[in-house]
């Protein structure tokens, strides 16, 4: 029997093509491949590590926006509603992190820094030299790393339900509040009851899901289980090793007001850490997966934020 989530993903791929998106694999080094959804109007396919893609000239009136997904879902499943709604106005790039979707590596590095470096290399190979990052949860943490390591690439960021780094103290408080002993226990469940608990944690309201769907979700989540567990282990940072970076980018924090993983207290603390650099909005009746639970409200907020980042008169002159 076909996995229902896999079948839905195939349908979603068809919808993506209808709105002008297509898939591309970027080989950034031997053994490391990043899978992307990219706008058809600006790119031509390349599989050669040593040759830059022969890109068409980008439309200067369309800012480049890169969507960085959460831990449990692939890029296009995380951001499906945003791509469908915003692809006409912006040049959208939706990668899969290593060990999600079609991205993989033979390297042993599981750190968010390596994810950030891999994303930056892949974007440059696609001809992207300046972009806005929209990062959810795990994607937000990698986004902060990208902004820190590659300030010339990252123009601005929208950070959703995330933190600058997953420190010991943040982990301890969040896990205690949720009633779990580790992040892998939540995010990489071992059975369908664990899937039910995961869905309750990431959602504003607990919703009934049929057993077959929970089985299918478990099957997808369990892909590359060992590597994903290592990613979570590499994500945690000791408090004494964490230092707050000074970011040059424009930053907006966009939260689900009922987020159970990183609640509003975490959002306010992050805003304070950024020392007046960031603005903050929260969406009512939405949890950790705010972009899926309240897509219309989220898209409206996101579009306003993205427009505030850019001076379109300047873009026309580029």
PDB file of C-alpha atoms in Angstrom:
ATOM      1  CA  UNK A   1       0.000   0.000   0.000  1.00  0.00           C
ATOM      2  CA  UNK A   2       1.257   3.478  -0.884  1.00  0.00           C
ATOM      3  CA  UNK A   3       2.167   5.691   2.053  1.00  0.00           C
ATOM      4  CA  UNK A   4      -0.505   8.420   2.182  1.00  0.00           C
ATOM      5  CA  UNK A   5       2.033  11.127   3.067  1.00  0.00           C
ATOM      6  CA  UNK A   6       4.218  10.084   0.141  1.00  0.00           C
ATOM      7  CA  UNK A   7       1.175  10.142  -2.151  1.00  0.00           C
ATOM      8  CA  UNK A   8       0.243  13.618  -0.915  1.00  0.00           C
ATOM      9  CA  UNK A   9       3.818  14.786  -1.502  1.00  0.00           C
ATOM     10  CA  UNK A  10       3.594  13.615  -5.130  1.00  0.00           C
ATOM     11  CA  UNK A  11       0.412  15.653  -5.567  1.00  0.00           C
ATOM     12  CA  UNK A  12       2.144  18.604  -3.959  1.00  0.00           C
ATOM     13  CA  UNK A  13       5.017  18.294  -6.423  1.00  0.00           C
ATOM     14  CA  UNK A  14       2.528  18.632  -9.268  1.00  0.00           C
ATOM     15  CA  UNK A  15       1.052  21.763  -7.672  1.00  0.00           C
ATOM     16  CA  UNK A  16       4.540  23.243  -7.250  1.00  0.00           C
ATOM     17  CA  UNK A  17       5.211  22.828 -10.959  1.00  0.00           C
ATOM     18  CA  UNK A  18       1.938  24.614 -11.735  1.00  0.00           C
ATOM     19  CA  UNK A  19       3.140  27.701  -9.830  1.00  0.00           C
ATOM     20  CA  UNK A  20       6.499  27.757 -11.589  1.00  0.00           C
ATOM     21  CA  UNK A  21       8.705  25.754  -9.243  1.00  0.00           C
ATOM     22  CA  UNK A  22      10.914  22.809 -10.112  1.00  0.00           C
ATOM     23  CA  UNK A  23      13.334  20.466  -8.393  1.00  0.00           C
ATOM     24  CA  UNK A  24      17.096  20.659  -8.590  1.00  0.00           C
ATOM     25  CA  UNK A  25      19.951  18.790  -6.939  1.00  0.00           C
ATOM     26  CA  UNK A  26      23.035  20.854  -6.094  1.00  0.00           C
ATOM     27  CA  UNK A  27      26.278  18.905  -5.620  1.00  0.00           C
ATOM     28  CA  UNK A  28      28.365  21.119  -3.355  1.00  0.00           C
ATOM     29  CA  UNK A  29      31.172  18.608  -2.814  1.00  0.00           C
ATOM     30  CA  UNK A  30      31.704  14.905  -3.504  1.00  0.00           C
ATOM     31  CA  UNK A  31      29.135  12.997  -1.474  1.00  0.00           C
ATOM     32  CA  UNK A  32      27.102  16.039  -0.383  1.00  0.00           C
ATOM     33  CA  UNK A  33      23.927  16.883  -2.309  1.00  0.00           C
ATOM     34  CA  UNK A  34      21.304  19.492  -1.426  1.00  0.00           C
ATOM     35  CA  UNK A  35      17.833  19.078  -2.893  1.00  0.00           C
ATOM     36  CA  UNK A  36      15.970  22.290  -3.753  1.00  0.00           C
ATOM     37  CA  UNK A  37      12.715  23.540  -5.119  1.00  0.00           C
ATOM     38  CA  UNK A  38      13.669  26.563  -7.207  1.00  0.00           C
ATOM     39  CA  UNK A  39      11.855  29.086  -9.429  1.00  0.00           C
ATOM     40  CA  UNK A  40      11.893  27.907 -13.040  1.00  0.00           C
ATOM     41  CA  UNK A  41      12.156  31.450 -14.380  1.00  0.00           C
ATOM     42  CA  UNK A  42      15.671  32.041 -13.037  1.00  0.00           C
ATOM     43  CA  UNK A  43      17.613  28.788 -13.048  1.00  0.00           C
ATOM     44  CA  UNK A  44      18.900  26.143 -15.372  1.00  0.00           C
ATOM     45  CA  UNK A  45      19.882  22.737 -14.137  1.00  0.00           C
ATOM     46  CA  UNK A  46      23.475  21.859 -13.292  1.00  0.00           C
ATOM     47  CA  UNK A  47      24.929  18.686 -11.852  1.00  0.00           C
ATOM     48  CA  UNK A  48      28.574  19.665 -12.212  1.00  0.00           C
ATOM     49  CA  UNK A  49      30.357  20.611  -9.001  1.00  0.00           C
ATOM     50  CA  UNK A  50      32.932  22.678 -10.870  1.00  0.00           C
ATOM     51  CA  UNK A  51      30.653  24.641 -13.213  1.00  0.00           C
ATOM     52  CA  UNK A  52      28.414  27.486 -12.087  1.00  0.00           C
ATOM     53  CA  UNK A  53      24.836  27.226 -13.409  1.00  0.00           C
ATOM     54  CA  UNK A  54      24.077  29.406 -16.411  1.00  0.00           C
ATOM     55  CA  UNK A  55      21.412  31.433 -14.676  1.00  0.00           C
ATOM     56  CA  UNK A  56      19.150  33.818 -16.465  1.00  0.00           C
ATOM     57  CA  UNK A  57      19.305  37.352 -15.157  1.00  0.00           C
ATOM     58  CA  UNK A  58      17.190  37.555 -12.045  1.00  0.00           C
ATOM     59  CA  UNK A  59      14.260  39.925 -12.036  1.00  0.00           C
ATOM     60  CA  UNK A  60      15.570  42.732  -9.777  1.00  0.00           C
ATOM     61  CA  UNK A  61      12.033  43.598  -8.714  1.00  0.00           C
ATOM     62  CA  UNK A  62      11.639  40.176  -7.080  1.00  0.00           C
ATOM     63  CA  UNK A  63      13.544  39.661  -3.815  1.00  0.00           C
ATOM     64  CA  UNK A  64      15.019  36.220  -3.209  1.00  0.00           C
ATOM     65  CA  UNK A  65      13.450  34.402  -0.243  1.00  0.00           C
ATOM     66  CA  UNK A  66      14.873  31.112   1.085  1.00  0.00           C
ATOM     67  CA  UNK A  67      12.606  28.971   3.282  1.00  0.00           C
ATOM     68  CA  UNK A  68      14.354  26.818   5.913  1.00  0.00           C
ATOM     69  CA  UNK A  69      12.174  24.008   7.229  1.00  0.00           C
ATOM     70  CA  UNK A  70      11.478  22.578  10.679  1.00  0.00           C
ATOM     71  CA  UNK A  71      12.929  19.309  11.934  1.00  0.00           C
ATOM     72  CA  UNK A  72      10.109  16.868  11.246  1.00  0.00           C
ATOM     73  CA  UNK A  73       9.089  17.734   7.672  1.00  0.00           C
ATOM     74  CA  UNK A  74      10.795  18.249   4.334  1.00  0.00           C
ATOM     75  CA  UNK A  75      11.079  21.748   2.928  1.00  0.00           C
ATOM     76  CA  UNK A  76       8.107  21.625   0.602  1.00  0.00           C
ATOM     77  CA  UNK A  77       5.796  19.975   3.163  1.00  0.00           C
ATOM     78  CA  UNK A  78       6.712  22.645   5.718  1.00  0.00           C
ATOM     79  CA  UNK A  79       6.256  25.593   3.367  1.00  0.00           C
ATOM     80  CA  UNK A  80       3.645  24.353   0.873  1.00  0.00           C
ATOM     81  CA  UNK A  81       1.067  27.073   1.573  1.00  0.00           C
ATOM     82  CA  UNK A  82       3.648  29.844   1.496  1.00  0.00           C
ATOM     83  CA  UNK A  83       5.064  28.750  -1.868  1.00  0.00           C
ATOM     84  CA  UNK A  84       1.608  28.467  -3.415  1.00  0.00           C
ATOM     85  CA  UNK A  85       0.678  31.940  -2.162  1.00  0.00           C
ATOM     86  CA  UNK A  86       3.904  33.903  -2.661  1.00  0.00           C
ATOM     87  CA  UNK A  87       5.674  32.452  -5.701  1.00  0.00           C
ATOM     88  CA  UNK A  88       4.440  35.171  -8.064  1.00  0.00           C
ATOM     89  CA  UNK A  89       5.809  38.023  -5.983  1.00  0.00           C
ATOM     90  CA  UNK A  90       9.153  36.613  -4.812  1.00  0.00           C
ATOM     91  CA  UNK A  91      11.862  34.292  -6.075  1.00  0.00           C
ATOM     92  CA  UNK A  92      11.407  31.374  -3.680  1.00  0.00           C
ATOM     93  CA  UNK A  93      14.029  28.732  -2.888  1.00  0.00           C
ATOM     94  CA  UNK A  94      13.035  25.776  -0.702  1.00  0.00           C
ATOM     95  CA  UNK A  95      15.904  23.431   0.254  1.00  0.00           C
ATOM     96  CA  UNK A  96      15.883  20.213   2.235  1.00  0.00           C
ATOM     97  CA  UNK A  97      18.387  20.033   5.058  1.00  0.00           C
ATOM     98  CA  UNK A  98      20.854  17.164   5.039  1.00  0.00           C
ATOM     99  CA  UNK A  99      19.087  13.854   5.815  1.00  0.00           C
ATOM    100  CA  UNK A 100      15.677  15.286   4.941  1.00  0.00           C
ATOM    101  CA  UNK A 101      13.942  15.009   1.593  1.00  0.00           C
ATOM    102  CA  UNK A 102      16.550  14.370  -1.083  1.00  0.00           C
ATOM    103  CA  UNK A 103      19.572  15.914   0.670  1.00  0.00           C
ATOM    104  CA  UNK A 104      22.444  13.764   1.892  1.00  0.00           C
ATOM    105  CA  UNK A 105      26.124  13.775   2.780  1.00  0.00           C
ATOM    106  CA  UNK A 106      28.930  11.312   3.458  1.00  0.00           C
ATOM    107  CA  UNK A 107      30.460  13.758   5.936  1.00  0.00           C
ATOM    108  CA  UNK A 108      30.163  12.966   9.660  1.00  0.00           C
ATOM    109  CA  UNK A 109      29.540  16.564  10.738  1.00  0.00           C
ATOM    110  CA  UNK A 110      26.006  16.947  12.145  1.00  0.00           C
ATOM    111  CA  UNK A 111      26.310  20.479  13.513  1.00  0.00           C
ATOM    112  CA  UNK A 112      23.961  23.331  12.560  1.00  0.00           C
ATOM    113  CA  UNK A 113      27.104  25.115  11.398  1.00  0.00           C
ATOM    114  CA  UNK A 114      27.671  22.444   8.750  1.00  0.00           C
ATOM    115  CA  UNK A 115      24.029  22.669   7.669  1.00  0.00           C
ATOM    116  CA  UNK A 116      24.477  26.456   7.383  1.00  0.00           C
ATOM    117  CA  UNK A 117      27.683  26.125   5.402  1.00  0.00           C
ATOM    118  CA  UNK A 118      26.109  23.568   3.068  1.00  0.00           C
ATOM    119  CA  UNK A 119      23.072  25.796   2.460  1.00  0.00           C
ATOM    120  CA  UNK A 120      25.273  28.818   1.738  1.00  0.00           C
ATOM    121  CA  UNK A 121      27.445  26.887  -0.723  1.00  0.00           C
ATOM    122  CA  UNK A 122      24.382  25.510  -2.507  1.00  0.00           C
ATOM    123  CA  UNK A 123      22.752  28.951  -2.779  1.00  0.00           C
ATOM    124  CA  UNK A 124      25.906  30.496  -4.194  1.00  0.00           C
ATOM    125  CA  UNK A 125      26.131  27.675  -6.722  1.00  0.00           C
ATOM    126  CA  UNK A 126      22.564  28.514  -7.736  1.00  0.00           C
ATOM    127  CA  UNK A 127      23.699  32.088  -8.316  1.00  0.00           C
ATOM    128  CA  UNK A 128      22.179  33.594  -5.158  1.00  0.00           C
ATOM    129  CA  UNK A 129      24.321  36.316  -3.615  1.00  0.00           C
ATOM    130  CA  UNK A 130      21.779  38.097  -1.389  1.00  0.00           C
ATOM    131  CA  UNK A 131      18.580  36.754   0.150  1.00  0.00           C
ATOM    132  CA  UNK A 132      16.066  36.808   2.977  1.00  0.00           C
ATOM    133  CA  UNK A 133      15.839  33.699   5.135  1.00  0.00           C
ATOM    134  CA  UNK A 134      12.550  32.486   6.579  1.00  0.00           C
ATOM    135  CA  UNK A 135      13.358  29.830   9.184  1.00  0.00           C
ATOM    136  CA  UNK A 136      11.002  27.750  11.329  1.00  0.00           C
ATOM    137  CA  UNK A 137      12.237  26.025  14.510  1.00  0.00           C
ATOM    138  CA  UNK A 138      15.331  23.988  13.450  1.00  0.00           C
ATOM    139  CA  UNK A 139      15.431  26.108  10.300  1.00  0.00           C
ATOM    140  CA  UNK A 140      15.558  29.252  12.412  1.00  0.00           C
ATOM    141  CA  UNK A 141      18.596  27.979  14.310  1.00  0.00           C
ATOM    142  CA  UNK A 142      20.385  27.162  11.064  1.00  0.00           C
ATOM    143  CA  UNK A 143      19.285  30.563   9.753  1.00  0.00           C
ATOM    144  CA  UNK A 144      20.957  32.334  12.675  1.00  0.00           C
ATOM    145  CA  UNK A 145      24.137  30.381  11.911  1.00  0.00           C
ATOM    146  CA  UNK A 146      23.974  31.392   8.255  1.00  0.00           C
ATOM    147  CA  UNK A 147      23.508  35.052   9.185  1.00  0.00           C
ATOM    148  CA  UNK A 148      26.469  34.858  11.552  1.00  0.00           C
ATOM    149  CA  UNK A 149      28.789  33.001   9.161  1.00  0.00           C
ATOM    150  CA  UNK A 150      27.716  34.606   5.869  1.00  0.00           C
ATOM    151  CA  UNK A 151      26.513  38.174   6.522  1.00  0.00           C
ATOM    152  CA  UNK A 152      27.144  39.117   2.894  1.00  0.00           C
ATOM    153  CA  UNK A 153      24.655  36.442   1.755  1.00  0.00           C
ATOM    154  CA  UNK A 154      21.888  37.010   4.323  1.00  0.00           C
ATOM    155  CA  UNK A 155      20.158  40.361   3.894  1.00  0.00           C
ATOM    156  CA  UNK A 156      17.390  39.791   6.466  1.00  0.00           C
ATOM    157  CA  UNK A 157      15.586  37.080   8.403  1.00  0.00           C
ATOM    158  CA  UNK A 158      12.117  36.063   9.533  1.00  0.00           C
ATOM    159  CA  UNK A 159      12.537  33.693  12.479  1.00  0.00           C
ATOM    160  CA  UNK A 160       9.523  31.612  13.477  1.00  0.00           C
ATOM    161  CA  UNK A 161       9.157  29.671  16.744  1.00  0.00           C
ATOM    162  CA  UNK A 162      12.882  29.194  17.189  1.00  0.00           C
ATOM    163  CA  UNK A 163      15.909  30.239  19.234  1.00  0.00           C
ATOM    164  CA  UNK A 164      19.373  31.552  18.492  1.00  0.00           C
ATOM    165  CA  UNK A 165      20.800  28.281  19.810  1.00  0.00           C
ATOM    166  CA  UNK A 166      19.377  25.336  21.734  1.00  0.00           C
ATOM    167  CA  UNK A 167      21.215  25.823  25.017  1.00  0.00           C
ATOM    168  CA  UNK A 168      21.132  23.499  28.032  1.00  0.00           C
ATOM    169  CA  UNK A 169      18.889  25.889  29.959  1.00  0.00           C
ATOM    170  CA  UNK A 170      16.371  26.296  27.120  1.00  0.00           C
ATOM    171  CA  UNK A 171      16.279  22.516  26.593  1.00  0.00           C
ATOM    172  CA  UNK A 172      15.839  21.782  30.278  1.00  0.00           C
ATOM    173  CA  UNK A 173      12.935  24.191  30.760  1.00  0.00           C
ATOM    174  CA  UNK A 174      11.181  23.281  27.496  1.00  0.00           C
ATOM    175  CA  UNK A 175      11.480  19.513  27.948  1.00  0.00           C
ATOM    176  CA  UNK A 176      10.272  19.718  31.554  1.00  0.00           C
ATOM    177  CA  UNK A 177       7.253  21.766  30.467  1.00  0.00           C
ATOM    178  CA  UNK A 178       6.424  19.233  27.735  1.00  0.00           C
ATOM    179  CA  UNK A 179       7.057  16.185  29.915  1.00  0.00           C
ATOM    180  CA  UNK A 180       9.799  14.553  27.825  1.00  0.00           C
ATOM    181  CA  UNK A 181      13.375  13.573  28.607  1.00  0.00           C
ATOM    182  CA  UNK A 182      14.968  14.374  25.227  1.00  0.00           C
ATOM    183  CA  UNK A 183      14.238  16.064  21.910  1.00  0.00           C
ATOM    184  CA  UNK A 184      14.615  12.794  20.024  1.00  0.00           C
ATOM    185  CA  UNK A 185      11.879  11.292  22.209  1.00  0.00           C
ATOM    186  CA  UNK A 186       9.522  13.993  20.917  1.00  0.00           C
ATOM    187  CA  UNK A 187      10.677  14.499  17.346  1.00  0.00           C
ATOM    188  CA  UNK A 188      11.677  10.953  16.357  1.00  0.00           C
ATOM    189  CA  UNK A 189       8.972   8.778  17.946  1.00  0.00           C
ATOM    190  CA  UNK A 190       9.281   5.004  18.039  1.00  0.00           C
ATOM    191  CA  UNK A 191       5.596   4.143  17.599  1.00  0.00           C
ATOM    192  CA  UNK A 192       2.252   5.580  16.529  1.00  0.00           C
ATOM    193  CA  UNK A 193       1.434   6.695  20.072  1.00  0.00           C
ATOM    194  CA  UNK A 194       4.597   8.783  19.932  1.00  0.00           C
ATOM    195  CA  UNK A 195       3.357  10.296  16.672  1.00  0.00           C
ATOM    196  CA  UNK A 196       0.103  11.235  18.403  1.00  0.00           C
ATOM    197  CA  UNK A 197       2.058  12.940  21.202  1.00  0.00           C
ATOM    198  CA  UNK A 198       4.215  14.767  18.654  1.00  0.00           C
ATOM    199  CA  UNK A 199       1.160  16.087  16.805  1.00  0.00           C
ATOM    200  CA  UNK A 200      -0.327  17.289  20.092  1.00  0.00           C
ATOM    201  CA  UNK A 201       2.909  19.115  20.964  1.00  0.00           C
ATOM    202  CA  UNK A 202       3.261  20.954  17.648  1.00  0.00           C
ATOM    203  CA  UNK A 203      -0.428  21.876  17.298  1.00  0.00           C
ATOM    204  CA  UNK A 204      -2.523  24.552  18.957  1.00  0.00           C
ATOM    205  CA  UNK A 205      -5.402  22.141  19.440  1.00  0.00           C
ATOM    206  CA  UNK A 206      -5.184  18.371  19.811  1.00  0.00           C
ATOM    207  CA  UNK A 207      -6.663  16.822  16.681  1.00  0.00           C
ATOM    208  CA  UNK A 208      -7.762  13.266  16.008  1.00  0.00           C
ATOM    209  CA  UNK A 209      -5.780  11.466  13.331  1.00  0.00           C
ATOM    210  CA  UNK A 210      -6.560   7.998  11.976  1.00  0.00           C
ATOM    211  CA  UNK A 211      -4.185   5.182  12.840  1.00  0.00           C
ATOM    212  CA  UNK A 212      -3.141   4.604   9.212  1.00  0.00           C
ATOM    213  CA  UNK A 213      -2.027   8.220   8.904  1.00  0.00           C
ATOM    214  CA  UNK A 214       0.008   8.024  12.102  1.00  0.00           C
ATOM    215  CA  UNK A 215       1.664   4.872  10.746  1.00  0.00           C
ATOM    216  CA  UNK A 216       2.506   6.650   7.499  1.00  0.00           C
ATOM    217  CA  UNK A 217       3.894   9.672   9.361  1.00  0.00           C
ATOM    218  CA  UNK A 218       6.009   7.362  11.521  1.00  0.00           C
ATOM    219  CA  UNK A 219       7.417   5.683   8.410  1.00  0.00           C
ATOM    220  CA  UNK A 220       8.471   9.005   6.894  1.00  0.00           C
ATOM    221  CA  UNK A 221       9.883  10.391  10.162  1.00  0.00           C
ATOM    222  CA  UNK A 222      11.919   7.206  10.669  1.00  0.00           C
ATOM    223  CA  UNK A 223      13.890   7.690   7.438  1.00  0.00           C
ATOM    224  CA  UNK A 224      17.569   8.364   8.275  1.00  0.00           C
ATOM    225  CA  UNK A 225      16.659   7.905  11.942  1.00  0.00           C
ATOM    226  CA  UNK A 226      20.233   7.442  13.150  1.00  0.00           C
ATOM    227  CA  UNK A 227      21.493  10.552  11.362  1.00  0.00           C
ATOM    228  CA  UNK A 228      18.529  12.642  12.550  1.00  0.00           C
ATOM    229  CA  UNK A 229      19.188  11.582  16.138  1.00  0.00           C
ATOM    230  CA  UNK A 230      22.789  12.731  15.702  1.00  0.00           C
ATOM    231  CA  UNK A 231      21.550  16.071  14.327  1.00  0.00           C
ATOM    232  CA  UNK A 232      19.508  16.640  17.484  1.00  0.00           C
ATOM    233  CA  UNK A 233      22.440  15.693  19.703  1.00  0.00           C
ATOM    234  CA  UNK A 234      24.700  18.122  17.831  1.00  0.00           C
ATOM    235  CA  UNK A 235      22.107  20.884  18.137  1.00  0.00           C
ATOM    236  CA  UNK A 236      22.339  21.274  21.915  1.00  0.00           C
ATOM    237  CA  UNK A 237      24.878  23.796  23.229  1.00  0.00           C
ATOM    238  CA  UNK A 238      26.200  24.110  26.769  1.00  0.00           C
ATOM    239  CA  UNK A 239      25.275  27.429  28.367  1.00  0.00           C
ATOM    240  CA  UNK A 240      28.935  28.249  29.008  1.00  0.00           C
ATOM    241  CA  UNK A 241      29.730  27.803  25.297  1.00  0.00           C
ATOM    242  CA  UNK A 242      26.936  30.038  24.022  1.00  0.00           C
ATOM    243  CA  UNK A 243      27.686  33.627  23.081  1.00  0.00           C
ATOM    244  CA  UNK A 244      25.185  36.100  21.679  1.00  0.00           C
ATOM    245  CA  UNK A 245      26.250  37.226  18.223  1.00  0.00           C
ATOM    246  CA  UNK A 246      25.820  40.732  16.886  1.00  0.00           C
ATOM    247  CA  UNK A 247      23.742  40.556  13.744  1.00  0.00           C
ATOM    248  CA  UNK A 248      23.847  43.183  11.021  1.00  0.00           C
ATOM    249  CA  UNK A 249      20.676  41.889   9.348  1.00  0.00           C
ATOM    250  CA  UNK A 250      17.107  43.066   9.724  1.00  0.00           C
ATOM    251  CA  UNK A 251      15.274  40.468  11.848  1.00  0.00           C
ATOM    252  CA  UNK A 252      11.580  39.897  12.469  1.00  0.00           C
ATOM    253  CA  UNK A 253      10.253  37.273  14.889  1.00  0.00           C
ATOM    254  CA  UNK A 254       6.924  35.695  13.908  1.00  0.00           C
ATOM    255  CA  UNK A 255       5.389  33.310  16.458  1.00  0.00           C
ATOM    256  CA  UNK A 256       2.423  31.049  17.063  1.00  0.00           C
ATOM    257  CA  UNK A 257       1.057  32.547  20.265  1.00  0.00           C
ATOM    258  CA  UNK A 258       0.205  29.095  21.680  1.00  0.00           C
ATOM    259  CA  UNK A 259       3.526  27.477  20.766  1.00  0.00           C
ATOM    260  CA  UNK A 260       4.153  24.708  23.304  1.00  0.00           C
ATOM    261  CA  UNK A 261       7.790  24.041  22.373  1.00  0.00           C
ATOM    262  CA  UNK A 262       9.133  27.596  22.386  1.00  0.00           C
ATOM    263  CA  UNK A 263       6.466  29.634  24.142  1.00  0.00           C
ATOM    264  CA  UNK A 264       6.049  33.398  24.137  1.00  0.00           C
ATOM    265  CA  UNK A 265       8.457  33.759  27.036  1.00  0.00           C
ATOM    266  CA  UNK A 266      11.144  32.275  24.777  1.00  0.00           C
ATOM    267  CA  UNK A 267      10.136  34.725  22.045  1.00  0.00           C
ATOM    268  CA  UNK A 268      10.433  37.722  24.375  1.00  0.00           C
ATOM    269  CA  UNK A 269      13.804  36.480  25.656  1.00  0.00           C
ATOM    270  CA  UNK A 270      15.069  36.114  22.101  1.00  0.00           C
ATOM    271  CA  UNK A 271      13.903  39.616  21.245  1.00  0.00           C
ATOM    272  CA  UNK A 272      15.773  40.900  24.290  1.00  0.00           C
ATOM    273  CA  UNK A 273      18.916  38.985  23.304  1.00  0.00           C
ATOM    274  CA  UNK A 274      18.817  40.729  19.940  1.00  0.00           C
ATOM    275  CA  UNK A 275      19.002  44.076  21.763  1.00  0.00           C
ATOM    276  CA  UNK A 276      16.420  46.030  19.821  1.00  0.00           C
ATOM    277  CA  UNK A 277      17.471  44.524  16.491  1.00  0.00           C
ATOM    278  CA  UNK A 278      14.288  42.479  16.085  1.00  0.00           C
ATOM    279  CA  UNK A 279      10.570  43.150  15.921  1.00  0.00           C
ATOM    280  CA  UNK A 280       8.025  40.575  17.094  1.00  0.00           C
ATOM    281  CA  UNK A 281       4.518  39.538  16.062  1.00  0.00           C
ATOM    282  CA  UNK A 282       2.427  36.645  17.382  1.00  0.00           C
ATOM    283  CA  UNK A 283      -0.477  34.916  15.649  1.00  0.00           C
ATOM    284  CA  UNK A 284      -3.463  33.972  17.784  1.00  0.00           C
ATOM    285  CA  UNK A 285      -4.770  30.396  17.949  1.00  0.00           C
ATOM    286  CA  UNK A 286      -1.623  28.905  16.458  1.00  0.00           C
ATOM    287  CA  UNK A 287       1.043  26.609  17.822  1.00  0.00           C
ATOM    288  CA  UNK A 288       4.547  25.599  16.733  1.00  0.00           C
ATOM    289  CA  UNK A 289       3.529  24.886  13.122  1.00  0.00           C
ATOM    290  CA  UNK A 290       1.919  28.290  12.760  1.00  0.00           C
ATOM    291  CA  UNK A 291       2.461  28.401   8.980  1.00  0.00           C
ATOM    292  CA  UNK A 292       0.326  25.241   8.550  1.00  0.00           C
ATOM    293  CA  UNK A 293      -2.328  25.962  11.189  1.00  0.00           C
ATOM    294  CA  UNK A 294      -3.057  29.583  10.185  1.00  0.00           C
ATOM    295  CA  UNK A 295      -1.669  29.824   6.624  1.00  0.00           C
ATOM    296  CA  UNK A 296      -3.764  32.774   5.459  1.00  0.00           C
ATOM    297  CA  UNK A 297      -2.963  34.897   8.500  1.00  0.00           C
ATOM    298  CA  UNK A 298       0.665  33.788   8.440  1.00  0.00           C
ATOM    299  CA  UNK A 299       1.053  34.574   4.733  1.00  0.00           C
ATOM    300  CA  UNK A 300      -0.461  38.017   5.185  1.00  0.00           C
ATOM    301  CA  UNK A 301       1.948  38.789   8.051  1.00  0.00           C
ATOM    302  CA  UNK A 302       4.921  37.351   6.164  1.00  0.00           C
ATOM    303  CA  UNK A 303       4.217  39.372   3.027  1.00  0.00           C
ATOM    304  CA  UNK A 304       4.080  42.605   5.022  1.00  0.00           C
ATOM    305  CA  UNK A 305       7.349  41.735   6.758  1.00  0.00           C
ATOM    306  CA  UNK A 306       9.120  40.858   3.511  1.00  0.00           C
ATOM    307  CA  UNK A 307       7.941  44.082   1.894  1.00  0.00           C
ATOM    308  CA  UNK A 308       9.262  46.053   4.860  1.00  0.00           C
ATOM    309  CA  UNK A 309      12.731  44.563   4.320  1.00  0.00           C
ATOM    310  CA  UNK A 310      13.130  45.896   0.790  1.00  0.00           C
ATOM    311  CA  UNK A 311      13.127  49.260  -0.916  1.00  0.00           C
ATOM    312  CA  UNK A 312      11.644  48.403  -4.294  1.00  0.00           C
ATOM    313  CA  UNK A 313      12.993  51.573  -5.895  1.00  0.00           C
ATOM    314  CA  UNK A 314      16.483  50.373  -5.014  1.00  0.00           C
ATOM    315  CA  UNK A 315      15.738  46.933  -6.445  1.00  0.00           C
ATOM    316  CA  UNK A 316      14.731  48.430  -9.783  1.00  0.00           C
ATOM    317  CA  UNK A 317      18.095  50.148 -10.043  1.00  0.00           C
ATOM    318  CA  UNK A 318      20.172  46.996  -9.449  1.00  0.00           C
TER     319      UNK A 318
END
